CSV table of C-alpha atoms and ligand atoms in Angstrom, one decimal:
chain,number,residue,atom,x,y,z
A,4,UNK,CA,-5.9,8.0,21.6
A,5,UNK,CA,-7.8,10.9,23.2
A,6,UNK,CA,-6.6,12.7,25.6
A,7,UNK,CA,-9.1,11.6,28.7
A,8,UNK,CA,-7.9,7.8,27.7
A,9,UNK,CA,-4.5,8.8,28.4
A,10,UNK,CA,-4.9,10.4,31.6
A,11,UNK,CA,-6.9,6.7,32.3
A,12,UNK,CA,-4.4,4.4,31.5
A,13,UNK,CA,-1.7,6.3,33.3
A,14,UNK,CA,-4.0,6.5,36.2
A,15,UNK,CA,-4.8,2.8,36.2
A,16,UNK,CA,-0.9,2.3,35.8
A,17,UNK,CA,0.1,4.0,38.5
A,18,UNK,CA,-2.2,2.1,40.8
A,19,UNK,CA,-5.6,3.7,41.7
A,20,UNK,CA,-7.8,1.0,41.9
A,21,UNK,CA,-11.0,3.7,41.1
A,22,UNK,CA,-10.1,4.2,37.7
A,23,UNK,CA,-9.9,0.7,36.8
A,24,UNK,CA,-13.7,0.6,37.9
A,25,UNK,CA,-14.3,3.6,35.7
A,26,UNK,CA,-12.2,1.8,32.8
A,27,UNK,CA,-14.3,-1.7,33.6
A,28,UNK,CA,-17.5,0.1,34.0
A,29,UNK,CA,-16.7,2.0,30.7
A,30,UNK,CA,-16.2,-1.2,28.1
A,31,UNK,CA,-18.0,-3.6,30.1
A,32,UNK,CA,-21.5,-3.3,28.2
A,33,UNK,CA,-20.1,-2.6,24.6
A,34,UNK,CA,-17.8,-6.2,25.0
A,35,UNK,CA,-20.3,-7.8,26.6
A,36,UNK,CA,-22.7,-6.8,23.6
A,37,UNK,CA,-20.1,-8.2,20.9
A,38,UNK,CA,-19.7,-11.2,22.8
A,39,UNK,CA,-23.1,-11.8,23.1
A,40,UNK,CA,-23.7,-11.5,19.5
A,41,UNK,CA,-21.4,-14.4,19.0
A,42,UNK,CA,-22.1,-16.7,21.9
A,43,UNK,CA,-25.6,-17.7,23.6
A,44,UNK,CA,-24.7,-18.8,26.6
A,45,UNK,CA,-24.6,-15.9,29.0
A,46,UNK,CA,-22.3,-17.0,31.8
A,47,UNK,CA,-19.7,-18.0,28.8
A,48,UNK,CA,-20.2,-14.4,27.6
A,49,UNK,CA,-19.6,-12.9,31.4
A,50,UNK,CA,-16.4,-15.7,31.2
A,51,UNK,CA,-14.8,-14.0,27.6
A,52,UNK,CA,-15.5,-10.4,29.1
A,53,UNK,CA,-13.4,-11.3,32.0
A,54,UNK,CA,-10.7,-12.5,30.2
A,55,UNK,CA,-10.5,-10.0,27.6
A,56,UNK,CA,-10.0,-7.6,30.9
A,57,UNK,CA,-7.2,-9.9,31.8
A,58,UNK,CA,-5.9,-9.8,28.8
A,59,UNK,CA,-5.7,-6.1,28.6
A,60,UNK,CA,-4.0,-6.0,32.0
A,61,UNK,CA,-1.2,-8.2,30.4
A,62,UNK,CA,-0.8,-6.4,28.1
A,63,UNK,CA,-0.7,-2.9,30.0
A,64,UNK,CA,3.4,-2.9,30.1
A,65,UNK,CA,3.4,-2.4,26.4
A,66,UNK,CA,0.0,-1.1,25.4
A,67,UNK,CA,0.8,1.4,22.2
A,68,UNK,CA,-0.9,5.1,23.5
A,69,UNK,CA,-1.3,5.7,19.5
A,70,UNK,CA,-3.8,3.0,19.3
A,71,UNK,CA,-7.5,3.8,20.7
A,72,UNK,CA,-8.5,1.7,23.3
A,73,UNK,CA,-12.0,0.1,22.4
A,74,UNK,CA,-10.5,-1.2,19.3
A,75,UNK,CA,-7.5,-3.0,21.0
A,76,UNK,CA,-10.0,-4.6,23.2
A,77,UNK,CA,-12.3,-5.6,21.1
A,78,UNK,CA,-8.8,-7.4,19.6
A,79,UNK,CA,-8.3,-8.9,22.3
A,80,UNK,CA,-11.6,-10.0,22.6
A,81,UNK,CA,-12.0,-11.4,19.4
A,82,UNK,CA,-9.1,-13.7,20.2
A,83,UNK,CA,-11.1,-14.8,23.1
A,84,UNK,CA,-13.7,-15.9,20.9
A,85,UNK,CA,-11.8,-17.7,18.4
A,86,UNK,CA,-9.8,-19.8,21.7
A,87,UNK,CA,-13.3,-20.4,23.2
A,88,UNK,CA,-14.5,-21.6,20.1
A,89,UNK,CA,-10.8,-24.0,18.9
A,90,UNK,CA,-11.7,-25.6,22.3
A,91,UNK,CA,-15.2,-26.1,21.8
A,92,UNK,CA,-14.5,-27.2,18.4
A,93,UNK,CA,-17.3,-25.3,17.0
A,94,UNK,CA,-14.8,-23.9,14.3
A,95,UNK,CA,-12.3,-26.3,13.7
A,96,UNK,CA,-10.8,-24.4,10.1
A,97,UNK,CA,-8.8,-22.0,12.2
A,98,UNK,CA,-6.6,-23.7,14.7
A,99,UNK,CA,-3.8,-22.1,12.9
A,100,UNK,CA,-4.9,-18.7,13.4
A,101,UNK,CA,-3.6,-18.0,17.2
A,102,UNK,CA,-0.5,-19.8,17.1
A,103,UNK,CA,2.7,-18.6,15.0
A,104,UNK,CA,4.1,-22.1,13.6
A,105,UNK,CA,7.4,-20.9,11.6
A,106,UNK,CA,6.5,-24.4,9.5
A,107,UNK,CA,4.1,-23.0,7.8
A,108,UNK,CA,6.0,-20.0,6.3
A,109,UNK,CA,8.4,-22.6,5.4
A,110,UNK,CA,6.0,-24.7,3.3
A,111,UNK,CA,3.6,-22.0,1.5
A,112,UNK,CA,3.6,-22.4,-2.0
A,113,UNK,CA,5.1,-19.5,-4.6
A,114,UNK,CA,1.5,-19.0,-6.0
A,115,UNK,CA,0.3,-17.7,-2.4
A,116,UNK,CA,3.4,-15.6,-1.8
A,117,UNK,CA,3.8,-13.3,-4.8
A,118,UNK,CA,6.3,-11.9,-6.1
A,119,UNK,CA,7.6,-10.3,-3.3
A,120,UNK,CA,8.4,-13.5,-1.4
A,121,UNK,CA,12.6,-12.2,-2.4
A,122,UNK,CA,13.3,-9.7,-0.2
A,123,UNK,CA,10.1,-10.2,2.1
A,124,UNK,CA,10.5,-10.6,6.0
A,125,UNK,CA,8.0,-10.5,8.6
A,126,UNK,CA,9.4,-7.0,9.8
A,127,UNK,CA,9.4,-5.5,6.4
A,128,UNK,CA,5.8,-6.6,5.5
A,129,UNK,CA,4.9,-5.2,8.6
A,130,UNK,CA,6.7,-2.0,8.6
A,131,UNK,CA,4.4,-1.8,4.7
A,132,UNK,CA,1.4,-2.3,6.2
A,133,UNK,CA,1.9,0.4,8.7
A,134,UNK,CA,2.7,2.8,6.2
A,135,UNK,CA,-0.1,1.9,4.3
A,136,UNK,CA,-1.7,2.3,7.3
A,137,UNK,CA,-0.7,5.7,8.4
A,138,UNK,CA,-1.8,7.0,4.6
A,139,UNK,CA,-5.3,5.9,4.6
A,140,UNK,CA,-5.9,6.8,8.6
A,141,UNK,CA,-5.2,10.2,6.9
A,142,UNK,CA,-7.1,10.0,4.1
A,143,UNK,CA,-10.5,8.5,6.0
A,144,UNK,CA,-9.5,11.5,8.5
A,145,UNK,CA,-9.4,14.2,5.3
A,146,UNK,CA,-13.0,12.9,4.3
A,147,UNK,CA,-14.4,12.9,7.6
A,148,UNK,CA,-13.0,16.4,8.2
A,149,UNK,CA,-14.6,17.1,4.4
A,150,UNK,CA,-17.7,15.6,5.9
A,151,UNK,CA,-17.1,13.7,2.8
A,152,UNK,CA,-20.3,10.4,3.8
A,153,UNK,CA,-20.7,9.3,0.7
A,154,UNK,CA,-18.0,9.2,-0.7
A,155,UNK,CA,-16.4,7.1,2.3
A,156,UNK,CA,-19.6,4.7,2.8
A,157,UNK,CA,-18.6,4.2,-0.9
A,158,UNK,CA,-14.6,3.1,-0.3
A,159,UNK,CA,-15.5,1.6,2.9
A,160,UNK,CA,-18.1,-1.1,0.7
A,161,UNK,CA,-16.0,-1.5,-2.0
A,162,UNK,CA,-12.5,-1.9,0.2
A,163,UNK,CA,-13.8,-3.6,3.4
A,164,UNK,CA,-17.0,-5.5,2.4
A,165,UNK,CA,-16.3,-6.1,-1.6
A,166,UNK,CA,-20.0,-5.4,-2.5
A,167,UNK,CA,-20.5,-4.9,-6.1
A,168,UNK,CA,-20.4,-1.9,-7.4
A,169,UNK,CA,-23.7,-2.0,-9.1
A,170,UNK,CA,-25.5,-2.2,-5.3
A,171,UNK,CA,-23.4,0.1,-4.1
A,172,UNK,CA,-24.5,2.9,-6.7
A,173,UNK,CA,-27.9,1.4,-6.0
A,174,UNK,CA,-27.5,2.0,-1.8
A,175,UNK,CA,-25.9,5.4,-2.4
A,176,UNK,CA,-27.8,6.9,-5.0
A,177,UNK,CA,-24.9,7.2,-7.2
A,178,UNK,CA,-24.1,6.4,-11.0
A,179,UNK,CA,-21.8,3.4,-11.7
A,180,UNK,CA,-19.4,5.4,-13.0
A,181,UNK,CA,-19.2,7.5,-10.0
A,182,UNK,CA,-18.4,4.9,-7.9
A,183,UNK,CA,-15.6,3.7,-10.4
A,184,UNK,CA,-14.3,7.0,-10.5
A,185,UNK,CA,-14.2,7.2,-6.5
A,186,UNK,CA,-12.2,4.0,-6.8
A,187,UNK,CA,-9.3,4.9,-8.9
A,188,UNK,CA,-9.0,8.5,-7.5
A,189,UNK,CA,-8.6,6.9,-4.1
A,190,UNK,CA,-6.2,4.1,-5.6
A,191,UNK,CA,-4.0,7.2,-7.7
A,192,UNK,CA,-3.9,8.6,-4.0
A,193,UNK,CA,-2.6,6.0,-2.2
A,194,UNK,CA,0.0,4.6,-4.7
A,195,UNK,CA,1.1,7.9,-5.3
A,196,UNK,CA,1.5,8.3,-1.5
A,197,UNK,CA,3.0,5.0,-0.7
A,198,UNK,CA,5.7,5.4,-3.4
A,199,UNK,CA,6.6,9.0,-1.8
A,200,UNK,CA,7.4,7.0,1.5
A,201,UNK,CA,9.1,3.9,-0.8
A,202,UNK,CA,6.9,1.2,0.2
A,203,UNK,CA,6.1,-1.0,-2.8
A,204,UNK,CA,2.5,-0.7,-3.1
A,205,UNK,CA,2.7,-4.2,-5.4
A,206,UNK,CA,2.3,-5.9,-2.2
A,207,UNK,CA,-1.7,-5.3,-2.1
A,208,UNK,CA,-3.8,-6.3,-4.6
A,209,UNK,CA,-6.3,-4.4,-4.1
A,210,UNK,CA,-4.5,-1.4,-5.5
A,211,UNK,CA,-4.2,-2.9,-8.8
A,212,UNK,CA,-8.1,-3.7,-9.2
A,213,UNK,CA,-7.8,-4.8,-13.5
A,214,UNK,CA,-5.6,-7.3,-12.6
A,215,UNK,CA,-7.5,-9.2,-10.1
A,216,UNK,CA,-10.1,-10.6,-12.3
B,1,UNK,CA,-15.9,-15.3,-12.2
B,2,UNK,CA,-17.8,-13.0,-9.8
B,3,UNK,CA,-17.2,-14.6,-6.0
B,4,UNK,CA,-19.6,-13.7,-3.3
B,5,UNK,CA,-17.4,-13.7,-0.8
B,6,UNK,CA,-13.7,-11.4,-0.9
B,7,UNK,CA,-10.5,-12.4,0.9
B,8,UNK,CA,-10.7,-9.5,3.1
B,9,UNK,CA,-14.7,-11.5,3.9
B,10,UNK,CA,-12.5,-14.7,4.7
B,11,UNK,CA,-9.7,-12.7,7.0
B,12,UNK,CA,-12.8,-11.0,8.9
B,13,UNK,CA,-14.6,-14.7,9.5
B,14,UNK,CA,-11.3,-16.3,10.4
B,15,UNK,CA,-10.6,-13.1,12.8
B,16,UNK,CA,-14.4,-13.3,14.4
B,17,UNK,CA,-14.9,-9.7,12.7
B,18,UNK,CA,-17.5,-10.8,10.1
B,19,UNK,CA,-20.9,-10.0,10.0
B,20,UNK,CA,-23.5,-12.4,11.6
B,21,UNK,CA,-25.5,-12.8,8.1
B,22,UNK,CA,-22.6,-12.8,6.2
B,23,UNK,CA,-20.5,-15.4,8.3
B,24,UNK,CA,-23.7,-17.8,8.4
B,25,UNK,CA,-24.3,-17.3,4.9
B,26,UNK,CA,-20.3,-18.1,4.0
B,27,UNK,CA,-20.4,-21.2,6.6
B,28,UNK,CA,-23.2,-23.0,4.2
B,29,UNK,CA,-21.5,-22.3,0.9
B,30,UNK,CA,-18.2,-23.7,2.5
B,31,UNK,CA,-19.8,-27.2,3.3
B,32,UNK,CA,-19.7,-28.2,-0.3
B,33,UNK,CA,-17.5,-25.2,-1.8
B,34,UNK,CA,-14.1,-26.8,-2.3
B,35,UNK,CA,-12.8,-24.1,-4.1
B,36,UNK,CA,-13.9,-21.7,-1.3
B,37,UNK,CA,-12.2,-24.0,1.5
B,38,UNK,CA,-9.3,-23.6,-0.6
B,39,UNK,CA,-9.2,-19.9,-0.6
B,40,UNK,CA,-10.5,-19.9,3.2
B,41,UNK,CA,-7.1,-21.9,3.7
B,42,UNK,CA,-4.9,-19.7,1.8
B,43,UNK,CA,-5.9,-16.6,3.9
B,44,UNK,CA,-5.5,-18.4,7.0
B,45,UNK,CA,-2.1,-19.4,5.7
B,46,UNK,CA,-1.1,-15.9,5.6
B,47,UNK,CA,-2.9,-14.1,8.5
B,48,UNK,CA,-0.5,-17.1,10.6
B,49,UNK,CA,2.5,-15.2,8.5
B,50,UNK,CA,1.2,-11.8,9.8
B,51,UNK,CA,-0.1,-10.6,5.8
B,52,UNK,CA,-3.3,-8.4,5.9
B,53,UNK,CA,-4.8,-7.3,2.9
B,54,UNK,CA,-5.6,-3.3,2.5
B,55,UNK,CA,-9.0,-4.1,3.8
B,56,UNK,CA,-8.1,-6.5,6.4
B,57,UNK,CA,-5.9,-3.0,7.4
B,58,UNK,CA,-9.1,-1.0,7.4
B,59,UNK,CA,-11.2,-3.3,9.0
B,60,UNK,CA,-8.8,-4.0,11.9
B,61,UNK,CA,-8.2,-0.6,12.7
B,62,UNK,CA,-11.6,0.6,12.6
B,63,UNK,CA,-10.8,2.9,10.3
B,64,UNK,CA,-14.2,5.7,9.5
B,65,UNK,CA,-16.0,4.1,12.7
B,66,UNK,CA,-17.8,6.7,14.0
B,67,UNK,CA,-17.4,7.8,18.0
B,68,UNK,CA,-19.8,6.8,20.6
B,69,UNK,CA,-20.9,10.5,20.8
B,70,UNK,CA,-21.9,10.0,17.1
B,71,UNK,CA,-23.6,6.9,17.7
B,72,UNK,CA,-25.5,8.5,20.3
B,73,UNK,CA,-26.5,11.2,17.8
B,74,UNK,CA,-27.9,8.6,15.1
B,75,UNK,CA,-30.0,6.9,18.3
B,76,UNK,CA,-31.4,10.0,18.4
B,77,UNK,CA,-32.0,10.8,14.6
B,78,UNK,CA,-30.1,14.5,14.7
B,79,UNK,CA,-27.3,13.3,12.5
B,80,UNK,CA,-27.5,15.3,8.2
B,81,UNK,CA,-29.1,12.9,6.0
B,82,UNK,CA,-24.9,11.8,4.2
B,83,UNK,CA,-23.8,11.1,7.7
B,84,UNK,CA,-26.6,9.0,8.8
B,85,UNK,CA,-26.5,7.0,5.7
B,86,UNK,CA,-22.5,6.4,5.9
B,87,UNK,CA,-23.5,5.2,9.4
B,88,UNK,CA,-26.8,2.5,8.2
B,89,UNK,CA,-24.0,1.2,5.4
B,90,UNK,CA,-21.4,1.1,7.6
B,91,UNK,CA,-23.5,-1.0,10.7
B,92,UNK,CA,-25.6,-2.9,8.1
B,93,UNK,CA,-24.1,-3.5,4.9
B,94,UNK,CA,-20.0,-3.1,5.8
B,95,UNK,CA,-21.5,-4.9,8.9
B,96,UNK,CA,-18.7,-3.5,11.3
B,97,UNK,CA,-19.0,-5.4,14.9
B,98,UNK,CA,-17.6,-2.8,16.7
B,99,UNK,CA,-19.9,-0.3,16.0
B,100,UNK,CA,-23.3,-2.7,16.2
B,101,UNK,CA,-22.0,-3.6,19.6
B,102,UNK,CA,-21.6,0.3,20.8
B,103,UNK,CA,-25.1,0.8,19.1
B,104,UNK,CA,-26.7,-1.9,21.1
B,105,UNK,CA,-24.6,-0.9,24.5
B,106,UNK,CA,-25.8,2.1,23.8
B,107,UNK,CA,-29.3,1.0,23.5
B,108,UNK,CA,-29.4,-0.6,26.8
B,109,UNK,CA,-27.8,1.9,28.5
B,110,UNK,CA,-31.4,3.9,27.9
B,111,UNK,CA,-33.6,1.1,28.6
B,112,UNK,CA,-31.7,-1.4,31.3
B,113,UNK,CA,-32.1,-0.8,34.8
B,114,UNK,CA,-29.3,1.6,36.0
B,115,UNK,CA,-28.5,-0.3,38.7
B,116,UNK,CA,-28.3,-3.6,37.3
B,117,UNK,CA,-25.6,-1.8,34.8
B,118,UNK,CA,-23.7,-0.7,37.8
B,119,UNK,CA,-23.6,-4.3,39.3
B,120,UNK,CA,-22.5,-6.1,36.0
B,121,UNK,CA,-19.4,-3.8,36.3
B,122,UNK,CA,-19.1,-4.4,40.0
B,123,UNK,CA,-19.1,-8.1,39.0
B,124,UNK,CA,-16.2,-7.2,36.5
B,125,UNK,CA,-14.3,-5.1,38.5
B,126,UNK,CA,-14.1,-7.9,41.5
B,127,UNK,CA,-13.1,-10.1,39.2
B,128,UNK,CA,-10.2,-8.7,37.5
B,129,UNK,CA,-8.9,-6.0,40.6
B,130,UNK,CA,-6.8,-9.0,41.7
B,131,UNK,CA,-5.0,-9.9,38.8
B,132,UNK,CA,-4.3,-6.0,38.1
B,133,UNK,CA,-2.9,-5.3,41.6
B,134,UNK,CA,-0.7,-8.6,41.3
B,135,UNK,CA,1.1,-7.3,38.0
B,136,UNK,CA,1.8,-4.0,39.6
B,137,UNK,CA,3.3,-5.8,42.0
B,138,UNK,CA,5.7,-8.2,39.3
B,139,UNK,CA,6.3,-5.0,38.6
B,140,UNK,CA,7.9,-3.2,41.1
C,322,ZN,ZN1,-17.5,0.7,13.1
C-alpha cells in the first residue's frame, strides 16, 4: 500500500472523523461507478456503496496494510453485489458462493480435486496461492518497471481473459509464435520460481498449458 | 474442443468481476449449455473450498492495473503508444471492472458539477460516521 494510504487508515483508526470524509470522498465515485454498472436502480446503488463502507469499517481491526486499498474494497463490494442479488434471486447459480459449508468439501468428487486432494488443506492451498502470488506481483512489477506493454497486455489476455491466441497476435500486432513464445518463457519463469520456494506448481493448470486440451 | 468461455471466465462471473459483454454473453449460452452449467458448478464448488486458479489470482489482485494517475494520463492521450494499448486491452478486451469504473469516476469527475460530487460524499460520510465511531468505541 502507498505510503499516503497508510498515514489514512492510521488516521481514521485513531479516530479523526476528517479523514474518514477524505477516505469516503476518495472511493465514493469509483464504487459507485462499479455498482452502477451492475445495478440500475440508483438508490440500490447508493444502498451497496454504503454498505461496502460498512463493511470496510468491520473489517478495519484486521485490514492487511500489504494489500492496496481500492482493490479490497472493491472486494468487498463485489460481495455486496452477489448478497443483493442471492436475495433478489436475479442469480440463483451462486448461493454457495458466500457461505463456507464444510459439506461440500466433504462430497466433491476425485475428478474435481486432482491429484493433490492427499496432503491438501485449506491452509496449505492457501499458503500456494500466496506464493504464487508474491512471484507474479514481481514479475508484472519487473515488466512494468521494463515498460514491458506488450508483452504484459499479452499474458494478461492469455492468463486472465483466455482469448485465443490467434486474436491476440491480431490485437497486438504480434506473430503467433510470439505470443507462444511469451507464454512458455513466462510459464519456465514461474515454475522455476515456485519450485525455488517448494510449492508444487502441479496445483495450477494453467502452468502445464499441453495438457489441458 | 475450443470453449469460449475459461474457468478463470466462470470464477470472475461467479465473483461479479466479469465483463458486462462477456457475463451477458456467457448467461445465454448457459440457458441450454448443460455441459457449461456443469463446469459453472464445478468452479463454484471450489471457489466455496477457497481454490483460485492462477488467473483468478491475477484477476483478484489486480495485478498490472494501472494507477489512477495513469488513468488520468490515458484520459488525456499523453500516455507512448505500448502503454496506451496495454491499457485499451486491458479495459476492453481483459475487461477489468476496476479499472472501467476508475475510468468513468474519473470521467465524471471532469464533467459533474463539483458540488454535487462533494454532497454524494457528504451523503456517505453521514451515513457511515456512526457505525465507525461505534466500533472505536467496542473497541476501547
Ligand atoms: Zn484494472
Amino acid at each position: 500500500m502507498a505510503e499516503v494510504d497508510k498515514l489514512l487508515i492510521q488516521e481514521i483508526r485513531s479516530g479523526a472523523d476528517d479523514a474518514w470524509m477524505r477516505f469516503v470522498d476518495r472511493f465514493s465515485g469509483r464504487l459507485q461507478a462499479f455498482v452502477r454498472k451492475k445495478i440500475r436502480d440508483s438508490a440500490t446503488v447508493e444502498d451497496i456503496v454504503q454498505e461496502t463502507f460498512i463493511g470496510f469499517i468491520n473489517s478495519l481491526p484486521n485490514f492487511d496494510e500489504s494489500r492496496p486499498i481500492d482493490s479490497f474494497l472493491f472486494t468487498i463490494c463485489r460481495y455486496r453485489i452477489i448478497d443483493h442479488f442471492k436475495k433478489t434471486g436475479r442469480r440463483p447459480d451462486i448461493s454457495s458462493l458466500t457461505t463456507t459449508d464444510s459439506q461440500q468439501q466433504i462430497e466433491l468428487p476425485d475428478a474435481i480435486r486432482g491429484a493433490s486432494t492427499i496432503y491438501r488443506s485449506g491452509e496449505r492451498r492457501r499458503a500456494e496461492e500466496n506464493a504464487l502470488l508474491q512471484i507474479l506481483q514481481q514479475e508484472v512489477t519487473l515488466l512494468i518497471e521494463n515498460e514491458a506493454w506488450i508483452k504484459l497486455a499479452c499474458l494478461e489476455l492469455i492468463f486472465v481473459s483466455s482469448t485465443p491466441n490467434k486474436e491476440i497476435a491480431e490485437l497486438l500486432q504480434l506473430s503467433q509464435p510470439q505470443v507462444a513464445s511469451f507464454k512458455h518463457e513466462f510459464v519456465d519463469k514461474i515454475k522455476r520460481q515456485m519450485l525455488r520456494l517448494g510449492v508444487n506448481a502441479d496445483l495450477f493448470p494453467e502452468l502445464y498449458p499441453d495438457q489441458q486440451a | 474442443m475450443f470453449d469460449e468461455f475459461s474457468d478463470t471466465d466462470l470464477a470472475a462471473y461467479l465473483e461479479e468481476d466479469l465483463d458486462a459483454n462477456k457475463a451477458s454473453k456467457l448467461e445465454a449460452t448457459l440457458i441450454n449449455d448443460k455441459h457449461l452449467q456443469d463446469r459453472l458448478h464445478t468452479i463454484r464448488l471450489q471457489i466455496a473450498v477457497g481454490e483460485h486458479s492462477l488467473g483468478s489470482i491475477w484477476r483478484q489482485n489486480n495485478l498490472g492495473c494501472p494507477s489512477r494517475k495513469t488513468l488520468g494520463g490515458y484520459l488525456l492521450g499523453i500516455l507512448p503508444n505500448d502503454q496506451k494499448l496495454f491499457i485499451q486491452s486491458h479495459i476492453e478486451i481483459r475487461g477489468c471492472l476496476t479499472c472501467q469504473a476508475n475510468l468513468a469516476d474519473l470521467e465524471e469527475q471532469q464533467t459533474q458539477n463539483q458540488e454535487e460530487l462533494t454532497a454524494r460524499a457528504t451523503r456517505y460520510y453521514k451515513s457511515s460516521i456512526g457505525h465507525l465511531s461505534q466500533r472505536r468505541q467496542d473497541e476501547s
